[in-house]
Short mmCIF file of C-alpha atoms and ligand atoms in Angstrom, two decimals:
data_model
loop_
_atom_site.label_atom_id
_atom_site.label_comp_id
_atom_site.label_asym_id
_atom_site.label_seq_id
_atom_site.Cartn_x
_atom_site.Cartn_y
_atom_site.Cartn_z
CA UNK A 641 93.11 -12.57 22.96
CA UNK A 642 93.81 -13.47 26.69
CA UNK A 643 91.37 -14.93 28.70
CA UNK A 644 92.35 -11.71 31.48
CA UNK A 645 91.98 -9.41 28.95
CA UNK A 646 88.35 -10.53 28.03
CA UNK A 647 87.53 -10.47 31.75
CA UNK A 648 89.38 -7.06 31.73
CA UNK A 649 86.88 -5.56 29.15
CA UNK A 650 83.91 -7.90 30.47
CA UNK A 651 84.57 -6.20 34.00
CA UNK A 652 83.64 -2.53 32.12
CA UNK A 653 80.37 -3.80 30.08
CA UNK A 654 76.65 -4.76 31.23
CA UNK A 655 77.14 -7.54 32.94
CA UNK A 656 72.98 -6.93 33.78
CA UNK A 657 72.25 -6.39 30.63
CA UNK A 658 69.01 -7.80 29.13
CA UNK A 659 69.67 -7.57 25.50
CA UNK A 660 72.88 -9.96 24.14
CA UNK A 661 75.85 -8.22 23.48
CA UNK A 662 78.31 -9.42 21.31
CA UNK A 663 81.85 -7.89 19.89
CA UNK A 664 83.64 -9.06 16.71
CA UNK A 665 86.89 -8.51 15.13
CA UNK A 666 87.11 -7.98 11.59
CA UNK A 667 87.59 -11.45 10.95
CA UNK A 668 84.11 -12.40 12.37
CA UNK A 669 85.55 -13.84 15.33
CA UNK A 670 83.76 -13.23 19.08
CA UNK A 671 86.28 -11.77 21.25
CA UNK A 672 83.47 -11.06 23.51
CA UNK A 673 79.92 -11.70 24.94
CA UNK A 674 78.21 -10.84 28.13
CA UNK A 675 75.77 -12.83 30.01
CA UNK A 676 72.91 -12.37 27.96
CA UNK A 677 73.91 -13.68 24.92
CA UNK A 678 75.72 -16.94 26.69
CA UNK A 679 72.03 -17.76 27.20
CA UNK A 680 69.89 -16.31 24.50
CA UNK A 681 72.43 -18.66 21.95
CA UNK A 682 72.83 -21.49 24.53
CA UNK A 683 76.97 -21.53 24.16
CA UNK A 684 79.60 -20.75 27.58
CA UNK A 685 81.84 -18.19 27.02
CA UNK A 686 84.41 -20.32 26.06
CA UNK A 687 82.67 -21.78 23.11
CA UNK A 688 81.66 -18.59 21.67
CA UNK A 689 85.13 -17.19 21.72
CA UNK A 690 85.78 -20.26 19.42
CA UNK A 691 83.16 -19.01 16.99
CA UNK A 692 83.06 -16.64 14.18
CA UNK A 693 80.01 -14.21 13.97
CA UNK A 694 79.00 -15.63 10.83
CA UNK A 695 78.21 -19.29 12.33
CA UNK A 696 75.46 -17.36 14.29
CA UNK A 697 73.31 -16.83 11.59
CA UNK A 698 71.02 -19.90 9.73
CA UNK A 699 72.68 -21.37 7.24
CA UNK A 700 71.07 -19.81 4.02
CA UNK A 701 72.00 -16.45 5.30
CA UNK A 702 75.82 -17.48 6.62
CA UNK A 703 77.63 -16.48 2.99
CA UNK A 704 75.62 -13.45 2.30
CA UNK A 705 76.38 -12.09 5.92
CA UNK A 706 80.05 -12.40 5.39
CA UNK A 707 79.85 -9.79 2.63
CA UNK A 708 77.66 -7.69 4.71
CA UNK A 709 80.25 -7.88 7.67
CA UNK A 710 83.12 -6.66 5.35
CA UNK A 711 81.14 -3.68 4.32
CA UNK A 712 80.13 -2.99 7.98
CA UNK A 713 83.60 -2.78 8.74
CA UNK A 714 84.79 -0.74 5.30
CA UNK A 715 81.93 1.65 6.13
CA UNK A 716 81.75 1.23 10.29
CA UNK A 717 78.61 3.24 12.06
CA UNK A 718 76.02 2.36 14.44
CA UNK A 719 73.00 1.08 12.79
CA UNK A 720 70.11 -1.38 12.89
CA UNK A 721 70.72 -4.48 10.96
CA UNK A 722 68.28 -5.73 8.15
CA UNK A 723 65.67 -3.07 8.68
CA UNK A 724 62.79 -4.47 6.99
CA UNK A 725 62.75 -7.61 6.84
CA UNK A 726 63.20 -10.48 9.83
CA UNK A 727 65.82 -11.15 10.84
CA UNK A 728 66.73 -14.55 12.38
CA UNK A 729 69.76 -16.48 14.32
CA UNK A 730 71.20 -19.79 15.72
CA UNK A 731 70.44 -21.50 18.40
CA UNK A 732 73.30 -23.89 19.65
CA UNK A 733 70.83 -26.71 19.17
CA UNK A 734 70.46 -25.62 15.42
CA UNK A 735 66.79 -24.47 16.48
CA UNK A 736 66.31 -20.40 15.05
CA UNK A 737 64.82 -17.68 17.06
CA UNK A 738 64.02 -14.43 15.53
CA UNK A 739 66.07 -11.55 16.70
CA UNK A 740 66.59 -7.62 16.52
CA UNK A 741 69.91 -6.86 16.28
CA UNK A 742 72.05 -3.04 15.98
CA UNK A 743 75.66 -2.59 15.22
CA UNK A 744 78.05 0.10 16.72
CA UNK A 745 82.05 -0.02 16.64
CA UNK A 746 84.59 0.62 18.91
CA UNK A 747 88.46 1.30 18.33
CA UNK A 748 91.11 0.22 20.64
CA UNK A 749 94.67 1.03 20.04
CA UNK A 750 94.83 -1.97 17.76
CA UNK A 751 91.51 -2.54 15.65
CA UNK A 752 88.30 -1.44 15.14
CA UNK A 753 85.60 -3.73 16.39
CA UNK A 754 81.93 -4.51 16.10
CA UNK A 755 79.68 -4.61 19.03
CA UNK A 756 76.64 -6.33 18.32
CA UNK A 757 73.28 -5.62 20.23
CA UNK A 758 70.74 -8.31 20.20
CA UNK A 759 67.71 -8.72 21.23
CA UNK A 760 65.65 -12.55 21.71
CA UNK A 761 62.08 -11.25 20.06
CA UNK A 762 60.28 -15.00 20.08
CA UNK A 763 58.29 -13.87 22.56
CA UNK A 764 57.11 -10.59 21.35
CA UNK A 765 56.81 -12.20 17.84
CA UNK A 766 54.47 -15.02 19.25
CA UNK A 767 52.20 -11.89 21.13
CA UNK A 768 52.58 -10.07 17.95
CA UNK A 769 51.20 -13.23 16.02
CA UNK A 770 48.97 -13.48 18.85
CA UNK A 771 47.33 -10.26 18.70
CA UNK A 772 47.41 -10.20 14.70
CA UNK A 773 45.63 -13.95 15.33
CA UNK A 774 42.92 -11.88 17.74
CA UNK A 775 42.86 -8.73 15.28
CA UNK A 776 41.54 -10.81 12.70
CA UNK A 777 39.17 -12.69 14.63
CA UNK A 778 37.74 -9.62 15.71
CA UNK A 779 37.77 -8.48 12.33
CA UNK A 780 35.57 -11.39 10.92
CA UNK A 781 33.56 -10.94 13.98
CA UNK A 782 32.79 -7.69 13.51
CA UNK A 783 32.30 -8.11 9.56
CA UNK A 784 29.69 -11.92 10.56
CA UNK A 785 28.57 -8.71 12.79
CA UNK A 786 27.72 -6.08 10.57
CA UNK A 787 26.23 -9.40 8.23
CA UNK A 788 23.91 -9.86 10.76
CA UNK A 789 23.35 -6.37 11.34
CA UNK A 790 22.43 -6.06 7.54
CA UNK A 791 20.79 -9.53 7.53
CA UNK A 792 18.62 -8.51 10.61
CA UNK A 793 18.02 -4.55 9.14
CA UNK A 794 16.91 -6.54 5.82
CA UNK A 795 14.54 -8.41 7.59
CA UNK A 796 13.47 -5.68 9.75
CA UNK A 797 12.65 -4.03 6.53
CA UNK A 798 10.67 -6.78 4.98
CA UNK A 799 8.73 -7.40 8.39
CA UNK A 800 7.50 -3.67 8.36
CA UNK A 801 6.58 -3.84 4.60
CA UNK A 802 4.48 -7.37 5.38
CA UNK A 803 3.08 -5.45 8.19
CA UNK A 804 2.03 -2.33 6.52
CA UNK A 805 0.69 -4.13 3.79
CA UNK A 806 -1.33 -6.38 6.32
CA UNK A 807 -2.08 -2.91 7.95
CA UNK A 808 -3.37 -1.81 4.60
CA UNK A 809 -5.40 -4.35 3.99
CA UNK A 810 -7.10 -4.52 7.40
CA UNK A 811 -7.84 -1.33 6.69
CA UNK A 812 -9.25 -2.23 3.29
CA UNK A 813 -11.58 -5.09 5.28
CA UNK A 814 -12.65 -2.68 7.64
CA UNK A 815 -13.67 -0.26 5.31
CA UNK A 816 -15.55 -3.02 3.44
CA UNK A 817 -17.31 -4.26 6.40
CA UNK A 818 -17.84 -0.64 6.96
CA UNK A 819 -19.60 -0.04 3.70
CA UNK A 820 -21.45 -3.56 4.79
CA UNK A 821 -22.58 -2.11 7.69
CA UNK A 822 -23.61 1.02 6.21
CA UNK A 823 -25.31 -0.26 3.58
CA UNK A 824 -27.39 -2.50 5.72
CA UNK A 825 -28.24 -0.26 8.10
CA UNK A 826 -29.44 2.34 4.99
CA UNK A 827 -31.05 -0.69 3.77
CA UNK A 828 -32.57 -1.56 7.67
CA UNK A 829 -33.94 2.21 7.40
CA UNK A 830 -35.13 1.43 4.34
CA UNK A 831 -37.33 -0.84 5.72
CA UNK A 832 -38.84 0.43 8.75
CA UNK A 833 -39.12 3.74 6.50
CA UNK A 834 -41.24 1.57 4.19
CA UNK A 835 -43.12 -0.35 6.23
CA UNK A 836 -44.08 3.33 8.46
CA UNK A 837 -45.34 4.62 4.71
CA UNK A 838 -46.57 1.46 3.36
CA UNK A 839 -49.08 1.53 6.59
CA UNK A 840 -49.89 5.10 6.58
CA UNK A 841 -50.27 5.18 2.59
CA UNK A 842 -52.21 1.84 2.40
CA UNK A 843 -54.89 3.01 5.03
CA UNK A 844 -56.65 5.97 2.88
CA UNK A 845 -57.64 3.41 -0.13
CA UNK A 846 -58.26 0.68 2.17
CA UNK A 847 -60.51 2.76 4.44
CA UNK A 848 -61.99 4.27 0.79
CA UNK A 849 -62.65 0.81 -0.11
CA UNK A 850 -64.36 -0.26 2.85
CA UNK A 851 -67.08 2.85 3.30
CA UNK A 852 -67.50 1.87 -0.50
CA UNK A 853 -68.35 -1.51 0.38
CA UNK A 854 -70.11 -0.94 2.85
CA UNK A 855 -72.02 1.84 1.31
CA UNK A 856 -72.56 -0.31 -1.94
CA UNK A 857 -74.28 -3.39 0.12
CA UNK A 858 -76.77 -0.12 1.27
CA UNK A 859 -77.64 0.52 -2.53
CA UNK A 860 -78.01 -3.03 -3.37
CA UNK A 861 -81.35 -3.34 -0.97
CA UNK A 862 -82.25 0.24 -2.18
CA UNK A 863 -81.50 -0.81 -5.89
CA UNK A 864 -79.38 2.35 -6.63
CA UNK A 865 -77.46 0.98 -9.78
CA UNK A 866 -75.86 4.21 -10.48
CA UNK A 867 -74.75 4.95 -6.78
CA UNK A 868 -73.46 1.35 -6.78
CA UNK A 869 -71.22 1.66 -10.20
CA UNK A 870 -70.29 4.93 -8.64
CA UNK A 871 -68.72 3.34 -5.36
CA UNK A 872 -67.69 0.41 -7.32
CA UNK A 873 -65.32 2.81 -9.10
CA UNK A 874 -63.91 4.11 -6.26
CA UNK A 875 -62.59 0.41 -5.19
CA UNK A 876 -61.57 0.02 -8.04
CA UNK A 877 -59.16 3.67 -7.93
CA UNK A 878 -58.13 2.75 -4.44
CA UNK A 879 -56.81 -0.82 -5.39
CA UNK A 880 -55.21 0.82 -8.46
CA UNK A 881 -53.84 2.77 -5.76
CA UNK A 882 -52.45 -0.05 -3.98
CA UNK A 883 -50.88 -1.53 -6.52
CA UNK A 884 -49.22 1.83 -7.30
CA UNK A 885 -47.27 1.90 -3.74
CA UNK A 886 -46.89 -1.79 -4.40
CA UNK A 887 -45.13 -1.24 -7.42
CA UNK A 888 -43.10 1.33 -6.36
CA UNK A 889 -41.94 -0.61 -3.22
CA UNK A 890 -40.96 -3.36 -5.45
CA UNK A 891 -39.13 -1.66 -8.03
CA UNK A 892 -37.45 0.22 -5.19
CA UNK A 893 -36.17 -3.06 -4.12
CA UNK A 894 -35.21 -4.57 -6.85
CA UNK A 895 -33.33 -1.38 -7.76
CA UNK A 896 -31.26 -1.67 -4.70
CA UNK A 897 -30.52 -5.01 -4.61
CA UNK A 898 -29.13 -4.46 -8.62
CA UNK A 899 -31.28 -6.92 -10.08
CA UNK A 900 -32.61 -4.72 -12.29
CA UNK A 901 -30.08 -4.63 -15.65
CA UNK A 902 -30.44 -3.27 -19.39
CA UNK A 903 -32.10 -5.48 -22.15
CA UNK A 904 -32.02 -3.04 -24.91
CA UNK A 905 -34.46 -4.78 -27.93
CA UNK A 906 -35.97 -3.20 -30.83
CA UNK A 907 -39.22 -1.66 -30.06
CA UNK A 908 -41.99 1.13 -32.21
CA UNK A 909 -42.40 3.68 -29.69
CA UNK A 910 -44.95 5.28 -30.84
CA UNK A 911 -47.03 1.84 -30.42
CA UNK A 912 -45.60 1.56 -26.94
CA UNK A 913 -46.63 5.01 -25.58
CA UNK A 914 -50.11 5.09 -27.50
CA UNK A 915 -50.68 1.08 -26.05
CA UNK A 916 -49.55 3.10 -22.58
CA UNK A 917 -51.60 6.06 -22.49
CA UNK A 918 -54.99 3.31 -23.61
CA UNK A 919 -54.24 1.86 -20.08
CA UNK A 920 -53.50 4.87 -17.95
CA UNK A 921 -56.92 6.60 -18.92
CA UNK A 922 -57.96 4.29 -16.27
CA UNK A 923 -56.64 6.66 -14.06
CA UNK A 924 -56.94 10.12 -15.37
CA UNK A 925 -59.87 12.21 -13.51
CA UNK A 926 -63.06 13.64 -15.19
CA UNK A 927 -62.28 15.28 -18.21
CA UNK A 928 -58.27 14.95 -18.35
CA UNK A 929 -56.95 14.41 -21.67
CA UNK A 930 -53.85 13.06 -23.06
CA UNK A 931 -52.23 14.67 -25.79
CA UNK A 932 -49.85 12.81 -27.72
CA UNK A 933 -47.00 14.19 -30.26
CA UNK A 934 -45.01 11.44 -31.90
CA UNK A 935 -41.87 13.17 -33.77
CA UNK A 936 -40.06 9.10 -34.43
CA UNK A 937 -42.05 8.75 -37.67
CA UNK A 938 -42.83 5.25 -35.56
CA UNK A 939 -38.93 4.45 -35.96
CA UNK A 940 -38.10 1.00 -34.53
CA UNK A 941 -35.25 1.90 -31.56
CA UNK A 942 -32.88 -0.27 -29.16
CA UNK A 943 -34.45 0.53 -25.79
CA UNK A 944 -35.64 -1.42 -22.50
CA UNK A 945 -39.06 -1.91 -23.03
CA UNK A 946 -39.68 -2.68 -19.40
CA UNK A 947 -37.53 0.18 -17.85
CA UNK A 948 -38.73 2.24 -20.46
CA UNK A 949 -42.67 1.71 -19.26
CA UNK A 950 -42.45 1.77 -15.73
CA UNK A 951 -40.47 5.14 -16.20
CA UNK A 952 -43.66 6.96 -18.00
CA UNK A 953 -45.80 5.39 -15.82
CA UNK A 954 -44.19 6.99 -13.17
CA UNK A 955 -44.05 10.55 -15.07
CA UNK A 956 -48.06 10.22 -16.62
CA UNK A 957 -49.59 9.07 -13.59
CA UNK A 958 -47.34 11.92 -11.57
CA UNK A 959 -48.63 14.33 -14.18
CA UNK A 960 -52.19 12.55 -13.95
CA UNK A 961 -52.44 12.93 -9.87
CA UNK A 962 -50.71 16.34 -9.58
CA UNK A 963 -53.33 17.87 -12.33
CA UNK A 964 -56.83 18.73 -11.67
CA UNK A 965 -59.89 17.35 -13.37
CA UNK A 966 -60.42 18.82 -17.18
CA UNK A 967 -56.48 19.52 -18.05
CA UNK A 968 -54.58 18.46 -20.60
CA UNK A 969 -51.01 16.23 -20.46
CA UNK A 970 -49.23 16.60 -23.50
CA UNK A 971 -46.85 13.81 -24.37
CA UNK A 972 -43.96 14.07 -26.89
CA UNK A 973 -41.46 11.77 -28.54
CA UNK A 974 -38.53 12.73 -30.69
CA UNK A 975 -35.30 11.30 -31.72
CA UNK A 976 -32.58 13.69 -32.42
CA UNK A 977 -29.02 13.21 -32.24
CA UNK A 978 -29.00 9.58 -31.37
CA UNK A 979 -31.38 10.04 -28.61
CA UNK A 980 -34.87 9.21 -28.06
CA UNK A 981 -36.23 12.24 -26.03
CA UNK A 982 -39.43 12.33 -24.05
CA UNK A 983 -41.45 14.96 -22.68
CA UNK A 984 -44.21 15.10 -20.36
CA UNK A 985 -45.78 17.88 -19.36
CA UNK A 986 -48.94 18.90 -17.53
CA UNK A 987 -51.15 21.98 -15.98
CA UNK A 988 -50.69 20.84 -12.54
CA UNK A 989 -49.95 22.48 -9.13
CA UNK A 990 -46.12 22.82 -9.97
CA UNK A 991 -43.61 22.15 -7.47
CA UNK A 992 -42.56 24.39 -5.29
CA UNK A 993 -38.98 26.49 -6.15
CA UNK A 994 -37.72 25.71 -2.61
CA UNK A 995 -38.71 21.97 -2.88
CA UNK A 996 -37.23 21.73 -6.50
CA UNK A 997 -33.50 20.27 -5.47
CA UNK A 998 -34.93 17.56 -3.34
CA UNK A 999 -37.73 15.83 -5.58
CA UNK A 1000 -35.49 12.96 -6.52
CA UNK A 1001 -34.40 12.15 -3.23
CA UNK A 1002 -36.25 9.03 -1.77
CA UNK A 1003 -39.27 9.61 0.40
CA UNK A 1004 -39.04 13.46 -0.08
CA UNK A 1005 -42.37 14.92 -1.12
CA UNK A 1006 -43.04 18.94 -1.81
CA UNK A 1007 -44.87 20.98 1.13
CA UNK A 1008 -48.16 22.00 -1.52
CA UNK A 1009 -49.54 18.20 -2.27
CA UNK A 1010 -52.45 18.43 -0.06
CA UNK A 1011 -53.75 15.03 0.74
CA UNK A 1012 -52.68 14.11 -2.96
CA UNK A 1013 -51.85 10.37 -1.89
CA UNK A 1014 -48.22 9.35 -3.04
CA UNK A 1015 -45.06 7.57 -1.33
CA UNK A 1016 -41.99 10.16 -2.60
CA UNK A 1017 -40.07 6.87 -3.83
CA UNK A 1018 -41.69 7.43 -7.50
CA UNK A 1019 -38.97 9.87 -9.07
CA UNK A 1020 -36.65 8.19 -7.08
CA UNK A 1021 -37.23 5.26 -8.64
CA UNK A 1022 -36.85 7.04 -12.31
CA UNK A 1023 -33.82 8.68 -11.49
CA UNK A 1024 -32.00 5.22 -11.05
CA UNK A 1025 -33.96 3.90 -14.45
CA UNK A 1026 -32.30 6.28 -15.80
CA UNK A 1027 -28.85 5.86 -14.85
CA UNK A 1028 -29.07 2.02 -15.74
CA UNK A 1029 -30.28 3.53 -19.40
CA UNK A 1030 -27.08 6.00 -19.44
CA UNK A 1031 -29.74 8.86 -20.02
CA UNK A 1032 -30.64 12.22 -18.86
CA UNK A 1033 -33.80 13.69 -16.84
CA UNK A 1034 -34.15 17.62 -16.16
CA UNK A 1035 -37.48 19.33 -15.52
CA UNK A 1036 -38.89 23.24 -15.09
CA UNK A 1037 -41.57 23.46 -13.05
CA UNK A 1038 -44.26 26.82 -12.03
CA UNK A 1039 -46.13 25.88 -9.09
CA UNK A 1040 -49.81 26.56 -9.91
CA UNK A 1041 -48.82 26.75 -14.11
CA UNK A 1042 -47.72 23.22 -14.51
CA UNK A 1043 -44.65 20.82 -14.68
CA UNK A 1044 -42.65 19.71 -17.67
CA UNK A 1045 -40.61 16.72 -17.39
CA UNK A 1046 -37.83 15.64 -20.28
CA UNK A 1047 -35.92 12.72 -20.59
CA UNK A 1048 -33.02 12.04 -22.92
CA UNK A 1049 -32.40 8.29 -23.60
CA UNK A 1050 -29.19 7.17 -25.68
CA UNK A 1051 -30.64 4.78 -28.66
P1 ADP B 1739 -45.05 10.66 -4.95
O1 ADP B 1739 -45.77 11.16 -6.15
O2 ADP B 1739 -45.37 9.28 -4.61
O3 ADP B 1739 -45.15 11.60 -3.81
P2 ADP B 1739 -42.63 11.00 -6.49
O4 ADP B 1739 -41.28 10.58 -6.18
O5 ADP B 1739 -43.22 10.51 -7.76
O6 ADP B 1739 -43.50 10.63 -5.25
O7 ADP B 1739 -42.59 12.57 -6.55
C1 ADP B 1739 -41.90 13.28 -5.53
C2 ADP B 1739 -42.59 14.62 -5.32
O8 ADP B 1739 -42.34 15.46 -6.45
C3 ADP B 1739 -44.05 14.53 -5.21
O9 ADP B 1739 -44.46 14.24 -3.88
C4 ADP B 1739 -44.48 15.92 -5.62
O10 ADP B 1739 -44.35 16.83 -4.55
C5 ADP B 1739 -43.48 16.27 -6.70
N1 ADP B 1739 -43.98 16.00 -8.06
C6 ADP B 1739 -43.61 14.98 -8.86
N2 ADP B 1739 -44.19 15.06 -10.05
C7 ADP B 1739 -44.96 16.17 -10.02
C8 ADP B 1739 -45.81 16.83 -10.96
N3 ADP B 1739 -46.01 16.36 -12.19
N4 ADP B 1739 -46.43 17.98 -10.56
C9 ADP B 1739 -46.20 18.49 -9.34
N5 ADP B 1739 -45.43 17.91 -8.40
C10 ADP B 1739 -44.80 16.78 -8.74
#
């Protein structure tokens, strides 16, 4: 071809177009190129009309593209060339640059020829790489992200747990200290409770025992032996009388504290009650009896000899002080299903119905005791005995008839 005709045909194309056009015979050879393509492939129009289509490609493509080209131009339409995959061409320094290229054809009156249509994409192929590059930067920033996020959520979660359990066992303390403080104060109560009955119950047998005194040293000068022994007795009742609230006071303490603990050891109770009851009729007014009914056949049983005492104390000399002169306290000992049961009963003034519920509270003493002396810590005392024995205490009760007490004590 004519270097006029090219310009001839140049004359009608895009000489402003962006995107490379080349046209090819069916040989392969350029018979045309605009602008564009002189500078996207580095050659001058006059070298590329030297060149065959082919040469355009990299090398490893160059043999497999001449096939292609004879199909294109058995089977001629306009199409995109190797959709799928990248496609690639030459540089005139030998350097490759990725490309987009699409085929059409055009007939003149003597051949068909292929227009080529290609576009330089190094550019959009680096921002493409570029923005993949940034895509998966933000994509392992956004997954060291959501670590955190899970790292930091995890340790949210174990920070709340450590706190609630710290919360829980604040709580715990406080309620402990609580308890502590509770306690104590009961305990400070306690105290000023007993030393406000201590004072009031110690003054009757201290007062007794000083008119006694007193009135003694009178029958000394007169020589009245009888009236002496008389008031000599009644020191003696009133410090017996001491001692009781004494007692009582003590064992109270002891009990709250928990000192006192079970030392179960073989013991005869008949020995122990009748040994008992020898050394309470110390106490017992004119003409009180005891009355004793021993069921055990003397049987030798595990029990707390010292718990086991101070309880019947309590119960005889209850019985003793809440009976009048001449009546009769009957005690009773059986064992019977494992248990050593104990009653003691008496013709006293009964306890009141309404007062009933409260007798083994501490302190509490019924409305009909008179100016029976006493400091309401006494059943009080043998209701916790009894726990620390595992055993039982009920008792009916007819105010002016009498009171029966029972205990039931595991052997
Ligand atoms: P205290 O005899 O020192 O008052 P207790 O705790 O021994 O204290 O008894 C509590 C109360 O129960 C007594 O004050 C009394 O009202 C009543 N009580 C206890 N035993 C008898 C009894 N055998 N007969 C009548 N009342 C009794």
């Amino acid at each position: 071809m004519t270097k006029e005709r090219n310009d001839k045909i140049y004359e009608g194309m895009f000489v402003d177009a962006t995107e490379g056009i080349l046209v090819s015979n069916h040989k392969g050879q350029i018979i045309l190129c605009n602008p564009s393509a002189q500078k996207m492939f580095g050659y001058t129009l006059e070298e590329f009309l030297t060149l065959n289509i082919d040469q355009l490609m990299p090398m490893r493509f160059q043999s497999q593209h001449v096939h292609h080209r004879e199909w294109y131009f058995a089977n001629p339409m306009p199409r995109s060339m190797g959709k799928g995959r990248d496609l690639y061409a030459n540089h005139k320094s030998g350097e490759e640059f990725p490309v987009e290229i699409s085929l059409s054809h055009v007939k003149n009156e003597e051949e068909t020829l292929v227009v080529a249509f290609v576009i330089d994409i190094a550019e959009r192929k680096k921002k493409d790489n570029q923005l993949k590059k940034a895509n998966e930067m933000l994509k392992k920033a956004s997954f060291q992200l959501s670590k955190l996020n899970q790292e930091l959520e995890q340790k949210v979660q174990s920070r709340t747990l450590e706190l609630a359990e710290m919360i829980k066992k604040l709580t715990e303390s406080k309620k402990e200290v609580d308890l502590a403080l509770e306690k104590e104060k009961e305990l400070n109560d306690l105290k000023s409770r007993f030393i406000s009955t201590a004072s009031h119950e110690f003054r009757t047998p201290l007062a007794t025992i000083l008119s006694s005194v007193s009135l003694a040293g009178k029958y000394v000068e007169k020589n009245e032996l009888e009236k002496i022994f008389k008031h000599l007795d009644r020191v003696k009742d009133s410090v017996s009388n001491l001692t009781d609230i004494l007692n009582d006071f003590l064992s109270l303490d002891k009990l709250e504290e928990g000192i006192i603990k079970h030392h179960p050891e073989p013991t005869h109770v008949y020995d122990l009650i009748v040994d008992l009851l020898e050394m309470m009729k110390g106490v017992t007014k004119t003409g009180q009896v005891f009355n004793y009914h021993d069921e055990t056949s003397n049987e030798k049983v595990f029990i707390d000899v010292r718990i086991f005492r101070n309880l019947l104390i309590n119960l005889v000399s209850n019985a003793v002080k809440y009976s009048e002169e001449n009546k009769t306290i009957i005690i009773k000992t059986e064992i019977k299903n494992k248990k050593l049961n104990v009653l003691v009963q008496d013709e006293g003034i009964g306890i009141p119905y309404e007062d009933q519920s409260n007798i083994f509270e501490r302190f509490y003493r019924a409305n009909n005791i008179g100016n029976i002396q006493g400091t309401g810590l006494g059943l009080n005392i043998v209701k916790k005995y009894i726990e620390i024995l595992n055993g039982n205490i009920t008792f009916v009760s007819e105010p002016g008839v009498g009171t029966r007490f029972l205990i039931e004590i595991p052997i």
